[in-house]
Coordinates of N, CA, C and O in Angstrom, one line a residue:
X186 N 172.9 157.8 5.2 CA 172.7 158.4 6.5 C 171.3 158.0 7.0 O 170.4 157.9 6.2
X187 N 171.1 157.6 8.6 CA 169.8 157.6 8.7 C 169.6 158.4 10.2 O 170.4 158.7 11.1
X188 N 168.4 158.6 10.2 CA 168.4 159.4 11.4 C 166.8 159.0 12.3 O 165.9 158.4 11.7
X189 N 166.7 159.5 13.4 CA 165.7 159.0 14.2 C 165.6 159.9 15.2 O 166.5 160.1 16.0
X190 N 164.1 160.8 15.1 CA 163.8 161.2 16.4 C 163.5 160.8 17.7 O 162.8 159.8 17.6
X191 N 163.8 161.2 19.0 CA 163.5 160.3 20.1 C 163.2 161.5 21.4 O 163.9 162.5 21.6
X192 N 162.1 161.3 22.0 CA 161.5 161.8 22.9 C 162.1 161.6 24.7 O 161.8 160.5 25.1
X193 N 162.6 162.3 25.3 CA 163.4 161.7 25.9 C 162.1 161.6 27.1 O 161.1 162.4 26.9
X194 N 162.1 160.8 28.1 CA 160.6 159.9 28.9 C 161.6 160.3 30.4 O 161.3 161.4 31.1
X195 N 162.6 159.6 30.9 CA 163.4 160.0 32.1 C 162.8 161.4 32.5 O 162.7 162.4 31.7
X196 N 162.4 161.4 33.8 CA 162.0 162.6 34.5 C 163.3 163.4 34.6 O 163.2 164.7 34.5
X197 N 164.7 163.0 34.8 CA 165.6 164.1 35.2 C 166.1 164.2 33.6 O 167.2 164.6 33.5
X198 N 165.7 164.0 33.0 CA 166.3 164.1 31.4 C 167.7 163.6 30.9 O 168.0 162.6 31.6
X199 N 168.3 163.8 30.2 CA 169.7 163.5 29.9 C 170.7 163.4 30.8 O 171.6 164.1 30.5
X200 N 170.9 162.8 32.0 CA 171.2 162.8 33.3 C 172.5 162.0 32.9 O 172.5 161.6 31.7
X201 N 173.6 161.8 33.5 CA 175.3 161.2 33.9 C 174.9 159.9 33.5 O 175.2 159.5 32.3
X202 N 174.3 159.2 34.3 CA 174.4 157.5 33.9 C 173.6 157.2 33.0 O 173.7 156.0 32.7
X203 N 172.5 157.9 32.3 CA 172.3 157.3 30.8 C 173.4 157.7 29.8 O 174.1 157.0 29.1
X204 N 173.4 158.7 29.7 CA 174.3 159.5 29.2 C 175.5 158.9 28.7 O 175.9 158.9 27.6
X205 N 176.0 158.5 29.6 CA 177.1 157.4 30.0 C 177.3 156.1 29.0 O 178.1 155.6 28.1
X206 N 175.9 155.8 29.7 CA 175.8 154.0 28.8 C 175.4 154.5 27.6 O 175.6 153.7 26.7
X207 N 174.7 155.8 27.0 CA 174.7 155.8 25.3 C 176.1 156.2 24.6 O 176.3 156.1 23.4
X208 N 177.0 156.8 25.5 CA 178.5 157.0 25.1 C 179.1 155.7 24.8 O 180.0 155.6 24.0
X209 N 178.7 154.7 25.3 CA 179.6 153.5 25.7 C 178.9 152.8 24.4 O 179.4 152.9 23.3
X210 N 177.8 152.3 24.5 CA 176.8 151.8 23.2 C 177.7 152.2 22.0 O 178.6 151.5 21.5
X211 N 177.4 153.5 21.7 CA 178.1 154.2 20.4 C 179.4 154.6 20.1 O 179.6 155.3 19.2
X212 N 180.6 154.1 21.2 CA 181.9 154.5 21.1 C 182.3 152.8 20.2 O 183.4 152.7 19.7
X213 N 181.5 151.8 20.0 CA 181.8 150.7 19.5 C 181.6 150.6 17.9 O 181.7 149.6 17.3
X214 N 181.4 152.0 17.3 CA 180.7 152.2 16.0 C 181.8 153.1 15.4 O 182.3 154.0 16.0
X215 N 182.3 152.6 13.7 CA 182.8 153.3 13.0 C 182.4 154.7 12.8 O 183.0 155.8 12.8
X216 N 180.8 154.3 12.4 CA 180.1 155.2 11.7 C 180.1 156.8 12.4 O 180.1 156.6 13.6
X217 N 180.0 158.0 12.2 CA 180.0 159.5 12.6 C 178.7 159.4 13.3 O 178.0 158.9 12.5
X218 N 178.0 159.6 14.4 CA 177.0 159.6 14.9 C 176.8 160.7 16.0 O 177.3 160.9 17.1
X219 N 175.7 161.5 15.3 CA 175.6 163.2 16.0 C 174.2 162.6 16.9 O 173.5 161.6 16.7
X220 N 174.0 163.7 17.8 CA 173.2 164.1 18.5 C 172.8 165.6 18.5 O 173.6 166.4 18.9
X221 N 171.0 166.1 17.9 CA 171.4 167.1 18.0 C 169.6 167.4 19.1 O 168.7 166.6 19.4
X222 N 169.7 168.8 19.4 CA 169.0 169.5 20.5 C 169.3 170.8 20.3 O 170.4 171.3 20.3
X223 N 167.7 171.3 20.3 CA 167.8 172.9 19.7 C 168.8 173.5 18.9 O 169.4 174.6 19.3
X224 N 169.0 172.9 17.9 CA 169.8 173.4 16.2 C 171.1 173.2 17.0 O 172.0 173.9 16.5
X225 N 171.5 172.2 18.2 CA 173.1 172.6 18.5 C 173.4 170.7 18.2 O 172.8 169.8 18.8
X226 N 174.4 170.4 17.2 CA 174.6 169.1 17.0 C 176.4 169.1 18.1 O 177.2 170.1 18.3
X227 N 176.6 167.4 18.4 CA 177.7 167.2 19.4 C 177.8 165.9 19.0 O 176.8 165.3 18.6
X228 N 179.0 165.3 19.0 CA 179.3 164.3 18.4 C 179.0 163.0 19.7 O 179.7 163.0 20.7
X229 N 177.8 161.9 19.3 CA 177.0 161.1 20.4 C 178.7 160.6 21.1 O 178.4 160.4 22.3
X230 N 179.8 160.4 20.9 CA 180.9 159.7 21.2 C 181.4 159.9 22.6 O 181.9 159.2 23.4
X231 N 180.8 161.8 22.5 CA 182.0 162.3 23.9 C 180.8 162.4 24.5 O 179.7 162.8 24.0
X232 N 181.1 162.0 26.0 CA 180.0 162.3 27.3 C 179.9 164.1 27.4 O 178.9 164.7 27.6
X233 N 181.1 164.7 27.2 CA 181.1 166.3 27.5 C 179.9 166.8 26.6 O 178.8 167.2 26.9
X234 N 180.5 166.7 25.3 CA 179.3 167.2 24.9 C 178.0 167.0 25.1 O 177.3 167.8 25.7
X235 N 177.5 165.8 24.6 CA 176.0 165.4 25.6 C 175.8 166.1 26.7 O 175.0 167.0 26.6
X236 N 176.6 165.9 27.8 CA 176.1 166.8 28.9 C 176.0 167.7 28.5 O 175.1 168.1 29.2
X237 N 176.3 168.5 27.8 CA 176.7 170.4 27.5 C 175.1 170.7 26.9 O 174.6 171.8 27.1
X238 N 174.5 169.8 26.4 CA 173.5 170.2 25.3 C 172.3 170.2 26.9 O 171.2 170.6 26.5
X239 N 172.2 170.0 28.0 CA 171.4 170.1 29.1 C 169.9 169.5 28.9 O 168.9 170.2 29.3
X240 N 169.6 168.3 28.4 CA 168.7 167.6 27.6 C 167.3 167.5 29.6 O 167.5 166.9 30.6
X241 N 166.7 168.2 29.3 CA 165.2 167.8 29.9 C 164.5 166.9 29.5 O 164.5 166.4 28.4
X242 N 163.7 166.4 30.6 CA 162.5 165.2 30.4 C 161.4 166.2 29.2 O 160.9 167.3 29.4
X243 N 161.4 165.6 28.4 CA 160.3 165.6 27.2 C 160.6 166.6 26.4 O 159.7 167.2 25.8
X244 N 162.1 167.0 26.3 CA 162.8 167.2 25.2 C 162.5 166.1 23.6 O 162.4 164.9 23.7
X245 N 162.5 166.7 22.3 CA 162.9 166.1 21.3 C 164.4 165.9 20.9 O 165.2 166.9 20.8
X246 N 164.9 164.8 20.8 CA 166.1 164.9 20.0 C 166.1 164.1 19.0 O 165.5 163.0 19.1
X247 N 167.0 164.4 17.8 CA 167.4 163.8 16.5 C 168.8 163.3 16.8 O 169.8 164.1 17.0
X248 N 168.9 162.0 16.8 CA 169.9 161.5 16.5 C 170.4 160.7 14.8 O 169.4 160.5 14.1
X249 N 171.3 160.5 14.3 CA 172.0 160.4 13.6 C 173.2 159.9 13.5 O 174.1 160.0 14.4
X250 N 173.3 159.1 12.4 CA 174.4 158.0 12.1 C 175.0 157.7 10.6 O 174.4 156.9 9.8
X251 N 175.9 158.2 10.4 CA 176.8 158.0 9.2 C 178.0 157.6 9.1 O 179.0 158.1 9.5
X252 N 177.6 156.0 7.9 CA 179.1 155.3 7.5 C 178.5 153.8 7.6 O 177.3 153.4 7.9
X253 N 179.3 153.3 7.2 CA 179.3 151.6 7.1 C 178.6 150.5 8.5 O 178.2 149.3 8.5
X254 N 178.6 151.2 9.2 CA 177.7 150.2 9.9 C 176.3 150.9 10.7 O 175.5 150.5 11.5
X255 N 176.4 152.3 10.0 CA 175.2 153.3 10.4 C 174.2 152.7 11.1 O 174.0 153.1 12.2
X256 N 173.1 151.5 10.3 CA 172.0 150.7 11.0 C 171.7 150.0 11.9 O 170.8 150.0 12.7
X257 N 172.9 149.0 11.6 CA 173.2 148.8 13.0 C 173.5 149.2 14.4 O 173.1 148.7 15.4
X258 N 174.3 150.4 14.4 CA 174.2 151.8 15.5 C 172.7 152.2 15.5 O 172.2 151.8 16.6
X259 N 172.2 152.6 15.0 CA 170.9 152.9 14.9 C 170.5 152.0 16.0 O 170.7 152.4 17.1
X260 N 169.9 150.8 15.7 CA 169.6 149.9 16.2 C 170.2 149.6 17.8 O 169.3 149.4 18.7
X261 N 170.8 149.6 18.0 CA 171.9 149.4 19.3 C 171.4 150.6 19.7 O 170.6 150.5 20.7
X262 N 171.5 151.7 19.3 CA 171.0 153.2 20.0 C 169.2 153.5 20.7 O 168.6 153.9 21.7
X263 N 169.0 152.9 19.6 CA 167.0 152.3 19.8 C 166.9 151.7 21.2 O 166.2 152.0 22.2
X264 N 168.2 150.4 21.0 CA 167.8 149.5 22.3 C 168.3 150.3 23.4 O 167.4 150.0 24.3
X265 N 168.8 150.9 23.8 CA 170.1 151.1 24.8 C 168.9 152.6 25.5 O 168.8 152.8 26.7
X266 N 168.1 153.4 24.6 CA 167.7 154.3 24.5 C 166.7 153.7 25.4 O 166.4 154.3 26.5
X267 N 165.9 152.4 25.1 CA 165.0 152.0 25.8 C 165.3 151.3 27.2 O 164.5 151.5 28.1
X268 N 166.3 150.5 27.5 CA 167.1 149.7 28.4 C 167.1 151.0 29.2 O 166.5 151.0 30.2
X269 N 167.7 152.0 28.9 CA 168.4 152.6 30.5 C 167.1 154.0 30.5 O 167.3 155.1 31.0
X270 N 166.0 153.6 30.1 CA 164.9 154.3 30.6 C 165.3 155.7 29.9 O 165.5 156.5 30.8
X271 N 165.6 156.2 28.9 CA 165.7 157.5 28.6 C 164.4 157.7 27.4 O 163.5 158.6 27.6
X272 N 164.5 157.0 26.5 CA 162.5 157.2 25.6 C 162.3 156.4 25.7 O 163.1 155.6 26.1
X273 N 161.0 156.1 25.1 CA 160.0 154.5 25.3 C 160.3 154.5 23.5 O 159.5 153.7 23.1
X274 N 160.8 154.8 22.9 CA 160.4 154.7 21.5 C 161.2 153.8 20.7 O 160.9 153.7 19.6

């Protein structure tokens, strides 16, 4: 398993169209990959959840990835996280 904290930078926070494109990023991955935000984890796959978790600008979140192509999701999640402006990290 690996996992990675990420600071979310977007002024409206976890908003529809990032949201969106990190659903789409990580629906291409075998591996189990959570998202979690104040002790409540949601599976990164479904857009509902994500939205449900109500993610603010300069929120922490821990993401996570477990299974056979884990790092590479990781990786793809890093970039995608930086591409559609949600953390600099």
């Amino acid at each position: 398993m690996t996992e990675k904290q990420f600071t979310i930078t977007d002024e409206a926070g976890m908003h529809a169209r990032p949201a969106s494109a990190l659903v789409g990023t990580v629906s291409k991955f075998k591996s189990d990959i959570q998202l979690e935000f104040k002790g409540k984890k949601v599976n990164l796959k479904s857009i509902l959840g994500v939205m449900s978790l109500g993610i603010s600008s300069g929120s922490v979140v821990t993401i996570s990835a477990d299974g056979e192509d884990e790092a590479e999701a990781m990786a793809k999640i890093e970039e995608a996280m930086k591409a559609e402006g949600i953390s600099n990290q």
